[in-house]
Amino acid sequence: MRPDKKLWGWFHAIVWPVLFTVLLIPLRQHISPTDVAMLQLVWISWMAQRYGKTLAITSTLVSVLALNWCFVPPYYTLHVHDTRNLISFVVMASLGIFISYLSDRINRQLQKTRNLMSQLRGMYMLAKGLTGRSDWPGQCAFAQKLLSRRLRAPVRLYASAVAPAAQAGFCQLPLGKPQPAGWLVLPQALLLPNHNLLHAAQSLLSQSHAALELQYEANKNLLRVESEQQRAMLLRSLSHDLRTPLAIIMGASSMLADTSLTLSDVQRQQQALNIYRHSKLLQQHFEKVLELSKAQLADVQLQYSHFSSDDLIAGALARRSEFAAEIAARLQCPPALELCGDADLLEIALANLLENALRYGAGIIELCCDTTLLEQAQWQRLELHNQLPPPGTASVNAADAGHGLGIRICETVAALHQGRFSFSLEPTKAVAVLEWPL
């Protein structure tokens, strides 16, 4: 009880019963002491409900003395000549004390019920708020704010396995099992009255951290499975792309090495040219495979960084230095935009797109970079538009003809960024889109 409220309680317990009894003295010839006692019990009941049993018992004793002093003959003395009045005083005092204890018990139970309901509401709000946050520091910050507001006291949550320095009068509750992942620090005096809420918060935060750990492991395993699938797809594509030029090289070289065959100079030159062309194709395939190994494609942990779209284009052109001048002459660069991702992998993907656009397209190569809101998340996108030559002048029916590994590389890079890659042929142009979430 606050000091000012306690002072007013003593004033009501002592002064008001005496004043009330004195004001009834003019009516002494019309009302009996029993009537006065009943009126005083009403005041005692209000005191018990408002201030508790101690002040209510004090008010009871003061009321009995005032009743004896003012309404029991001989007046203005504490002598009791009639035994029946003495019994009335005892009954009144007993009834007042009983009312005080009963009211105090009800108040305590009501306060306990209110406290329990408040704790249950705090548990509900904490459970609801934790589900809406996907990171451990964010959950700890929310729980700290909520518990501080509910308990009206400074509560601190540390999202660290290292225990904070001990402070006098404060207790520390570990969060997480079996090893602590955080600590709940609060005043020692709040632990016992709010043990239900605090233990529930400790359990909810520990379960939430365990759920985040399981989700992280599940995402990591899923990413590993996707990476293995992409690697298997690359190996199948590589096997298919290497088998055809290798068979041609072996067939042409066997013809040149066979002494039983009589070949003219033109035929020998033609077979040597076939060997050279397909050897060049094999070299391009091996360069692409080396690019993937340099970028550590087998590693599921991508090296995310922030970089400019101009830097990405410059890096892609540097990877195709033999075609850099031709690509730069036909390429329309977009305005500079800040991107986020694995720069090495994105450079490899863009380099393959630009190389394919140069080999199988004609005219302007238009590149667009932008950031859009998609699926309630920020997505970044590289979109390349390449004009196609007229039908009959180039093979435009097969996507990435002869260089299927380039398309596979773009699909793999998109998958590792948890994004997607699409390639489509339109009547006059080819469109390649590589997009990934931030």
Coordinates of C-alpha atoms in Angstrom, one line a residue:
M1 CA 0.0 0.0 0.0
R2 CA 1.3 3.5 -0.9
P3 CA 2.2 5.7 2.1
D4 CA -0.5 8.3 1.3
K5 CA -3.2 5.6 1.0
K6 CA -2.1 4.0 4.2
L7 CA -2.3 7.3 6.1
W8 CA -5.8 7.9 4.8
G9 CA -6.7 4.3 5.8
W10 CA -5.8 5.0 9.4
F11 CA -7.7 8.2 9.3
H12 CA -10.9 6.4 8.1
A13 CA -10.4 3.6 10.6
I14 CA -10.1 5.8 13.7
V15 CA -11.7 9.3 13.0
W16 CA -14.8 8.4 10.9
P17 CA -16.3 5.7 13.4
V18 CA -16.0 8.2 16.3
L19 CA -17.4 11.1 14.2
F20 CA -20.2 9.0 12.9
T21 CA -21.2 7.8 16.4
V22 CA -21.0 11.4 17.8
L23 CA -23.3 12.6 15.0
L24 CA -25.9 10.0 16.0
I25 CA -26.1 11.2 19.7
P26 CA -29.1 13.6 19.1
L27 CA -31.0 10.5 17.9
R28 CA -30.2 8.5 21.0
Q29 CA -33.8 8.6 22.3
H30 CA -35.1 7.2 18.9
I31 CA -32.6 4.5 18.0
S32 CA -31.2 1.6 20.0
P33 CA -27.5 0.7 20.4
T34 CA -28.2 -2.4 18.1
D35 CA -29.2 -0.1 15.3
V36 CA -26.0 1.9 15.7
A37 CA -24.0 -1.3 15.7
M38 CA -25.6 -2.4 12.4
L39 CA -24.7 0.9 10.8
Q40 CA -21.2 0.6 12.1
L41 CA -20.9 -2.9 10.6
V42 CA -21.7 -1.4 7.2
W43 CA -18.7 1.0 7.6
I44 CA -16.5 -1.9 8.9
S45 CA -17.4 -4.0 5.8
W46 CA -16.4 -1.1 3.5
M47 CA -13.1 -0.7 5.4
A48 CA -12.4 -4.4 5.0
Q49 CA -13.1 -4.3 1.3
R50 CA -11.1 -1.1 0.7
Y51 CA -8.1 -1.3 3.1
G52 CA -7.8 -4.9 4.3
K53 CA -8.2 -6.8 7.6
T54 CA -5.8 -4.8 9.8
L55 CA -7.5 -1.4 9.4
A56 CA -10.9 -3.1 9.4
I57 CA -10.2 -4.8 12.8
T58 CA -8.9 -1.4 14.1
S59 CA -12.1 0.2 12.9
T60 CA -14.2 -2.5 14.6
L61 CA -12.5 -1.9 18.0
V62 CA -12.8 1.8 17.7
S63 CA -16.5 1.4 16.8
V64 CA -17.2 -0.8 19.8
L65 CA -15.5 1.7 22.2
A66 CA -17.4 4.6 20.6
L67 CA -20.7 2.7 20.9
N68 CA -20.1 2.0 24.5
W69 CA -19.0 5.6 25.2
C70 CA -22.0 7.3 23.6
F71 CA -25.0 4.9 23.6
V72 CA -24.6 2.5 26.6
P73 CA -25.6 3.8 30.1
P74 CA -23.9 5.2 32.0
Y75 CA -23.0 7.5 29.1
Y76 CA -19.5 8.8 28.4
T77 CA -17.9 6.0 30.4
L78 CA -16.6 2.6 29.5
H79 CA -18.4 0.8 32.3
V80 CA -21.0 -1.8 31.2
H81 CA -23.7 -2.4 33.9
D82 CA -25.9 -4.6 31.7
T83 CA -24.5 -8.0 30.8
R84 CA -26.6 -8.1 27.6
N85 CA -24.8 -5.1 26.3
L86 CA -21.5 -6.8 26.9
I87 CA -22.6 -9.8 24.9
S88 CA -23.7 -7.4 22.1
F89 CA -20.2 -5.8 22.1
V90 CA -18.5 -9.2 21.9
V91 CA -20.8 -10.4 19.1
M92 CA -20.2 -7.1 17.2
A93 CA -16.5 -7.3 17.6
S94 CA -16.5 -11.0 16.5
L95 CA -18.7 -10.3 13.5
G96 CA -16.5 -7.3 12.5
I97 CA -13.3 -9.4 12.8
F98 CA -14.9 -12.2 10.8
I99 CA -16.0 -9.8 8.1
S100 CA -12.5 -8.4 8.0
Y101 CA -10.9 -11.8 7.6
L102 CA -13.4 -13.0 5.0
S103 CA -13.1 -9.8 2.9
D104 CA -9.4 -9.9 3.1
R105 CA -9.4 -13.5 1.9
I106 CA -11.7 -12.6 -1.0
N107 CA -9.5 -9.7 -1.9
R108 CA -6.4 -11.9 -1.9
Q109 CA -8.1 -14.5 -4.1
L110 CA -9.3 -11.8 -6.4
Q111 CA -5.9 -10.3 -6.7
K112 CA -4.4 -13.7 -7.3
T113 CA -6.9 -14.4 -10.0
R114 CA -6.2 -11.0 -11.6
N115 CA -2.5 -11.7 -11.5
L116 CA -3.0 -15.2 -13.0
M117 CA -5.2 -13.8 -15.8
S118 CA -2.6 -11.1 -16.5
Q119 CA 0.1 -13.7 -16.7
L120 CA -2.0 -15.9 -19.0
R121 CA -2.6 -12.9 -21.3
G122 CA 1.1 -12.2 -21.3
M123 CA 1.8 -15.9 -22.2
Y124 CA -0.7 -15.6 -25.1
M125 CA 0.8 -12.4 -26.4
L126 CA 4.3 -13.8 -26.1
A127 CA 3.5 -17.0 -28.0
K128 CA 1.7 -15.0 -30.7
G129 CA 4.5 -12.5 -31.1
L130 CA 7.2 -15.1 -31.2
T131 CA 5.6 -16.9 -34.2
G132 CA 5.7 -13.7 -36.2
R133 CA 9.5 -13.3 -35.9
S134 CA 12.0 -15.5 -37.7
D135 CA 15.2 -14.5 -36.1
W136 CA 16.5 -15.1 -32.5
P137 CA 17.6 -11.5 -31.7
G138 CA 14.2 -10.2 -32.9
Q139 CA 12.4 -12.7 -30.7
C140 CA 14.5 -11.7 -27.7
A141 CA 13.9 -8.0 -28.3
F142 CA 10.1 -8.5 -28.6
A143 CA 10.0 -10.7 -25.4
Q144 CA 12.1 -8.1 -23.5
K145 CA 9.7 -5.3 -24.5
L146 CA 6.6 -7.3 -23.6
L147 CA 7.8 -8.6 -20.3
S148 CA 9.0 -5.2 -19.2
R149 CA 5.6 -3.7 -20.0
R150 CA 3.7 -6.6 -18.3
L151 CA 5.8 -6.7 -15.2
R152 CA 6.4 -2.9 -15.0
A153 CA 10.0 -3.5 -14.2
P154 CA 13.3 -3.5 -16.2
V155 CA 13.7 -6.9 -17.8
R156 CA 16.7 -7.7 -20.0
L157 CA 17.1 -10.5 -22.6
Y158 CA 20.5 -11.3 -24.0
A159 CA 20.5 -13.3 -27.3
S160 CA 23.9 -14.7 -26.5
A161 CA 25.2 -18.0 -25.0
V162 CA 27.6 -16.1 -22.8
A163 CA 26.0 -15.3 -19.4
P164 CA 26.0 -11.5 -18.5
A165 CA 27.7 -10.2 -15.4
A166 CA 25.9 -11.0 -12.2
Q167 CA 24.1 -8.1 -10.5
A168 CA 23.0 -7.9 -6.9
G169 CA 19.2 -8.4 -6.5
F170 CA 18.8 -9.8 -10.0
C171 CA 18.4 -13.4 -11.1
Q172 CA 19.3 -15.0 -14.4
L173 CA 17.2 -17.6 -16.2
P174 CA 18.9 -19.6 -19.1
L175 CA 17.1 -19.9 -22.4
G176 CA 17.6 -22.9 -24.6
K177 CA 18.4 -26.5 -24.1
P178 CA 20.7 -28.3 -23.5
Q179 CA 23.1 -25.4 -24.0
P180 CA 22.0 -21.8 -23.2
A181 CA 21.4 -19.7 -26.2
G182 CA 20.3 -16.6 -24.3
W183 CA 19.6 -15.2 -20.8
L184 CA 16.6 -13.6 -19.1
V185 CA 17.7 -11.2 -16.4
L186 CA 15.1 -9.6 -14.0
P187 CA 14.8 -8.4 -10.4
Q188 CA 14.7 -11.2 -7.8
A189 CA 11.5 -9.8 -6.2
L190 CA 9.5 -10.4 -9.4
L191 CA 10.3 -14.1 -9.7
L192 CA 8.0 -15.6 -7.1
P193 CA 4.8 -13.4 -7.8
N194 CA 5.1 -14.0 -11.6
H195 CA 6.7 -17.4 -11.7
N196 CA 4.0 -18.8 -14.1
L197 CA 4.6 -16.1 -16.7
L198 CA 8.4 -16.2 -16.3
H199 CA 8.7 -20.0 -16.5
A200 CA 6.3 -20.0 -19.5
A201 CA 8.4 -17.3 -21.2
Q202 CA 11.5 -19.3 -20.5
S203 CA 9.9 -22.4 -22.0
L204 CA 8.5 -20.6 -25.0
L205 CA 11.8 -18.9 -25.8
S206 CA 13.7 -22.2 -25.5
Q207 CA 11.2 -24.0 -27.8
S208 CA 11.3 -21.1 -30.2
H209 CA 15.1 -21.2 -30.4
A210 CA 15.0 -25.0 -30.9
A211 CA 12.4 -24.5 -33.7
L212 CA 14.7 -21.9 -35.4
E213 CA 17.6 -24.3 -35.1
L214 CA 15.6 -27.1 -36.7
Q215 CA 14.3 -24.8 -39.4
Y216 CA 17.9 -23.7 -40.2
E217 CA 19.1 -27.3 -40.4
A218 CA 16.1 -28.2 -42.6
N219 CA 16.8 -25.3 -44.9
K220 CA 20.5 -26.2 -45.0
N221 CA 19.7 -29.8 -45.8
L222 CA 17.2 -28.7 -48.5
L223 CA 19.8 -26.4 -50.1
R224 CA 22.3 -29.3 -50.0
V225 CA 19.8 -31.6 -51.7
E226 CA 19.1 -28.9 -54.4
S227 CA 22.8 -28.4 -54.9
E228 CA 23.3 -32.1 -55.4
Q229 CA 20.5 -32.2 -57.9
Q230 CA 22.0 -29.3 -59.8
R231 CA 25.4 -30.9 -59.8
A232 CA 23.9 -34.2 -61.1
M233 CA 22.1 -32.2 -63.8
L234 CA 25.3 -30.5 -64.8
L235 CA 27.1 -33.8 -65.0
R236 CA 24.4 -35.2 -67.3
S237 CA 24.5 -32.2 -69.5
L238 CA 28.3 -32.2 -69.6
S239 CA 28.3 -35.9 -70.5
H240 CA 25.8 -35.3 -73.3
D241 CA 27.7 -32.2 -74.6
L242 CA 31.1 -33.9 -74.5
R243 CA 30.1 -37.2 -76.1
T244 CA 29.2 -35.8 -79.5
P245 CA 32.3 -33.7 -80.3
L246 CA 34.5 -36.4 -78.7
A247 CA 33.0 -39.0 -81.0
I248 CA 33.6 -36.8 -84.1
I249 CA 37.2 -36.1 -83.1
M250 CA 37.8 -39.8 -82.6
G251 CA 36.2 -40.7 -85.9
A252 CA 38.1 -38.1 -87.8
S253 CA 41.4 -38.9 -86.2
S254 CA 40.9 -42.6 -86.8
M255 CA 40.3 -41.9 -90.5
L256 CA 43.5 -39.9 -90.7
A257 CA 45.4 -42.6 -88.9
D258 CA 44.1 -45.5 -91.0
T259 CA 46.7 -46.4 -93.7
S260 CA 44.3 -48.5 -95.6
L261 CA 42.2 -45.5 -96.6
T262 CA 43.3 -43.3 -99.5
L263 CA 42.2 -39.7 -98.8
S264 CA 42.7 -36.7 -101.0
D265 CA 44.3 -33.5 -99.6
V266 CA 40.8 -31.9 -99.5
Q267 CA 39.4 -34.8 -97.5
R268 CA 42.3 -34.7 -95.1
Q269 CA 41.9 -30.9 -94.7
Q270 CA 38.2 -31.4 -94.1
Q271 CA 38.8 -34.0 -91.4
A272 CA 41.5 -31.9 -89.7
L273 CA 39.1 -28.9 -89.8
N274 CA 36.4 -31.1 -88.1
I275 CA 38.9 -32.1 -85.4
Y276 CA 39.9 -28.5 -84.8
R277 CA 36.2 -27.2 -84.6
H278 CA 35.1 -29.9 -82.1
S279 CA 38.3 -29.5 -80.1
K280 CA 37.5 -25.8 -79.8
L281 CA 34.0 -26.8 -78.7
L282 CA 35.5 -29.1 -76.1
Q283 CA 37.7 -26.4 -74.9
Q284 CA 34.7 -24.1 -74.4
H285 CA 32.9 -26.7 -72.4
F286 CA 36.0 -27.3 -70.2
E287 CA 36.3 -23.5 -69.6
K288 CA 32.7 -23.4 -68.4
V289 CA 33.4 -26.3 -66.0
L290 CA 36.5 -24.6 -64.7
E291 CA 34.4 -21.5 -64.1
L292 CA 32.1 -23.4 -61.9
S293 CA 34.9 -25.0 -60.0
K294 CA 36.6 -21.6 -59.4
A295 CA 33.3 -20.2 -58.1
Q296 CA 33.1 -23.2 -55.7
L297 CA 29.7 -24.2 -57.0
A298 CA 29.7 -27.3 -54.7
D299 CA 29.7 -25.2 -51.6
V300 CA 26.2 -24.5 -50.2
Q301 CA 27.3 -21.4 -48.4
L302 CA 27.2 -18.6 -51.0
Q303 CA 29.4 -15.6 -50.5
Y304 CA 26.8 -12.8 -50.5
S305 CA 28.0 -9.2 -51.0
H306 CA 26.7 -5.9 -52.3
F307 CA 28.0 -4.6 -55.6
S308 CA 27.0 -2.4 -58.5
S309 CA 25.4 -3.7 -61.7
D310 CA 28.2 -1.9 -63.6
D311 CA 30.8 -4.0 -61.7
L312 CA 28.8 -7.2 -62.5
I313 CA 28.8 -6.3 -66.3
A314 CA 32.5 -5.5 -66.3
G315 CA 33.3 -8.8 -64.5
A316 CA 31.2 -10.8 -67.0
L317 CA 33.0 -9.1 -70.0
A318 CA 36.4 -9.8 -68.4
R319 CA 35.5 -13.5 -68.2
R320 CA 34.9 -13.4 -72.0
S321 CA 37.8 -11.2 -73.0
E322 CA 38.0 -12.7 -76.5
F323 CA 34.5 -11.5 -77.2
A324 CA 34.5 -8.4 -75.0
A325 CA 34.8 -5.9 -77.8
E326 CA 32.0 -7.4 -79.9
I327 CA 29.7 -7.7 -76.9
A328 CA 30.4 -4.2 -75.7
A329 CA 29.6 -2.8 -79.2
R330 CA 26.1 -4.3 -79.2
L331 CA 25.3 -4.2 -75.5
Q332 CA 22.9 -1.5 -74.0
C333 CA 23.8 -1.2 -70.3
P334 CA 21.2 -0.3 -67.8
P335 CA 21.6 2.5 -65.2
A336 CA 23.7 1.5 -62.3
L337 CA 21.8 -0.4 -59.6
E338 CA 23.0 -1.9 -56.3
L339 CA 22.7 -5.7 -56.3
C340 CA 23.2 -8.4 -53.6
G341 CA 24.3 -12.0 -54.2
D342 CA 27.3 -14.1 -55.0
A343 CA 29.2 -11.9 -57.4
D344 CA 31.3 -14.7 -58.9
L345 CA 28.4 -17.0 -59.7
L346 CA 26.3 -14.1 -61.1
E347 CA 29.3 -13.0 -63.3
I348 CA 29.5 -16.5 -64.7
A349 CA 25.8 -16.6 -65.5
L350 CA 25.8 -13.2 -67.1
A351 CA 29.0 -14.1 -69.1
N352 CA 27.3 -17.2 -70.5
L353 CA 24.1 -15.2 -71.4
L354 CA 26.2 -12.5 -73.2
E355 CA 28.2 -15.1 -75.1
N356 CA 25.1 -17.0 -76.3
A357 CA 23.5 -13.7 -77.3
L358 CA 26.6 -12.9 -79.4
R359 CA 26.8 -16.3 -81.0
Y360 CA 23.1 -16.8 -81.8
G361 CA 21.7 -13.3 -82.0
A362 CA 21.9 -10.3 -84.2
G363 CA 21.6 -6.6 -83.5
I364 CA 21.3 -4.9 -80.1
I365 CA 21.7 -6.8 -76.8
E366 CA 19.5 -5.1 -74.2
L367 CA 20.2 -5.8 -70.5
C368 CA 17.8 -4.7 -67.7
C369 CA 18.4 -4.7 -64.0
D370 CA 15.7 -3.9 -61.4
T371 CA 14.3 -4.7 -58.0
T372 CA 10.7 -5.7 -57.6
L373 CA 8.3 -6.7 -54.8
L374 CA 7.2 -10.3 -55.5
E375 CA 5.7 -12.9 -53.2
Q376 CA 5.9 -10.4 -50.3
A377 CA 9.7 -10.2 -50.7
Q378 CA 12.2 -8.1 -52.6
W379 CA 13.5 -9.8 -55.7
Q380 CA 16.4 -8.7 -58.0
R381 CA 16.3 -9.5 -61.7
L382 CA 18.6 -9.6 -64.7
E383 CA 16.7 -9.6 -67.9
L384 CA 18.4 -9.9 -71.3
H385 CA 16.7 -9.2 -74.6
N386 CA 18.5 -10.4 -77.8
Q387 CA 17.3 -9.8 -81.3
L388 CA 17.2 -12.9 -83.5
P389 CA 18.5 -13.1 -87.1
P390 CA 16.0 -13.9 -89.9
P391 CA 14.9 -17.5 -90.2
G392 CA 17.3 -19.6 -92.3
T393 CA 20.4 -17.6 -91.4
A394 CA 21.0 -19.1 -88.0
S395 CA 19.6 -21.9 -85.8
V396 CA 17.1 -20.4 -83.5
N397 CA 14.9 -23.4 -82.9
A398 CA 17.1 -25.1 -80.2
A399 CA 17.8 -23.1 -77.1
D400 CA 21.5 -22.5 -76.6
A401 CA 22.3 -25.0 -79.5
G402 CA 25.6 -26.6 -79.0
H403 CA 26.2 -24.8 -75.8
G404 CA 23.5 -26.3 -73.5
L405 CA 25.9 -26.2 -70.6
G406 CA 25.6 -22.4 -70.6
I407 CA 21.8 -22.6 -70.0
R408 CA 22.4 -25.2 -67.3
I409 CA 24.9 -23.0 -65.6
C410 CA 22.3 -20.1 -65.4
E411 CA 19.7 -22.5 -64.0
T412 CA 22.2 -23.7 -61.4
V413 CA 23.2 -20.2 -60.3
A414 CA 19.5 -19.3 -60.0
A415 CA 18.8 -22.4 -57.9
L416 CA 21.7 -21.7 -55.6
H417 CA 20.3 -18.2 -55.0
Q418 CA 16.9 -19.8 -54.3
G419 CA 15.6 -18.0 -57.4
R420 CA 14.7 -19.1 -60.9
F421 CA 15.9 -18.8 -64.5
S422 CA 13.7 -18.7 -67.7
F423 CA 14.6 -18.7 -71.4
S424 CA 12.0 -18.1 -74.1
L425 CA 12.1 -17.6 -77.8
E426 CA 9.8 -15.0 -79.3
P427 CA 9.3 -14.4 -83.1
T428 CA 11.9 -11.6 -83.2
K429 CA 13.9 -11.9 -80.0
A430 CA 15.1 -14.3 -77.3
V431 CA 14.4 -13.4 -73.6
A432 CA 16.5 -14.7 -70.7
V433 CA 15.5 -13.8 -67.1
L434 CA 17.5 -14.6 -64.0
E435 CA 15.9 -13.5 -60.7
W436 CA 16.5 -14.2 -57.1
P437 CA 15.2 -13.0 -53.7
L438 CA 17.1 -10.7 -51.4

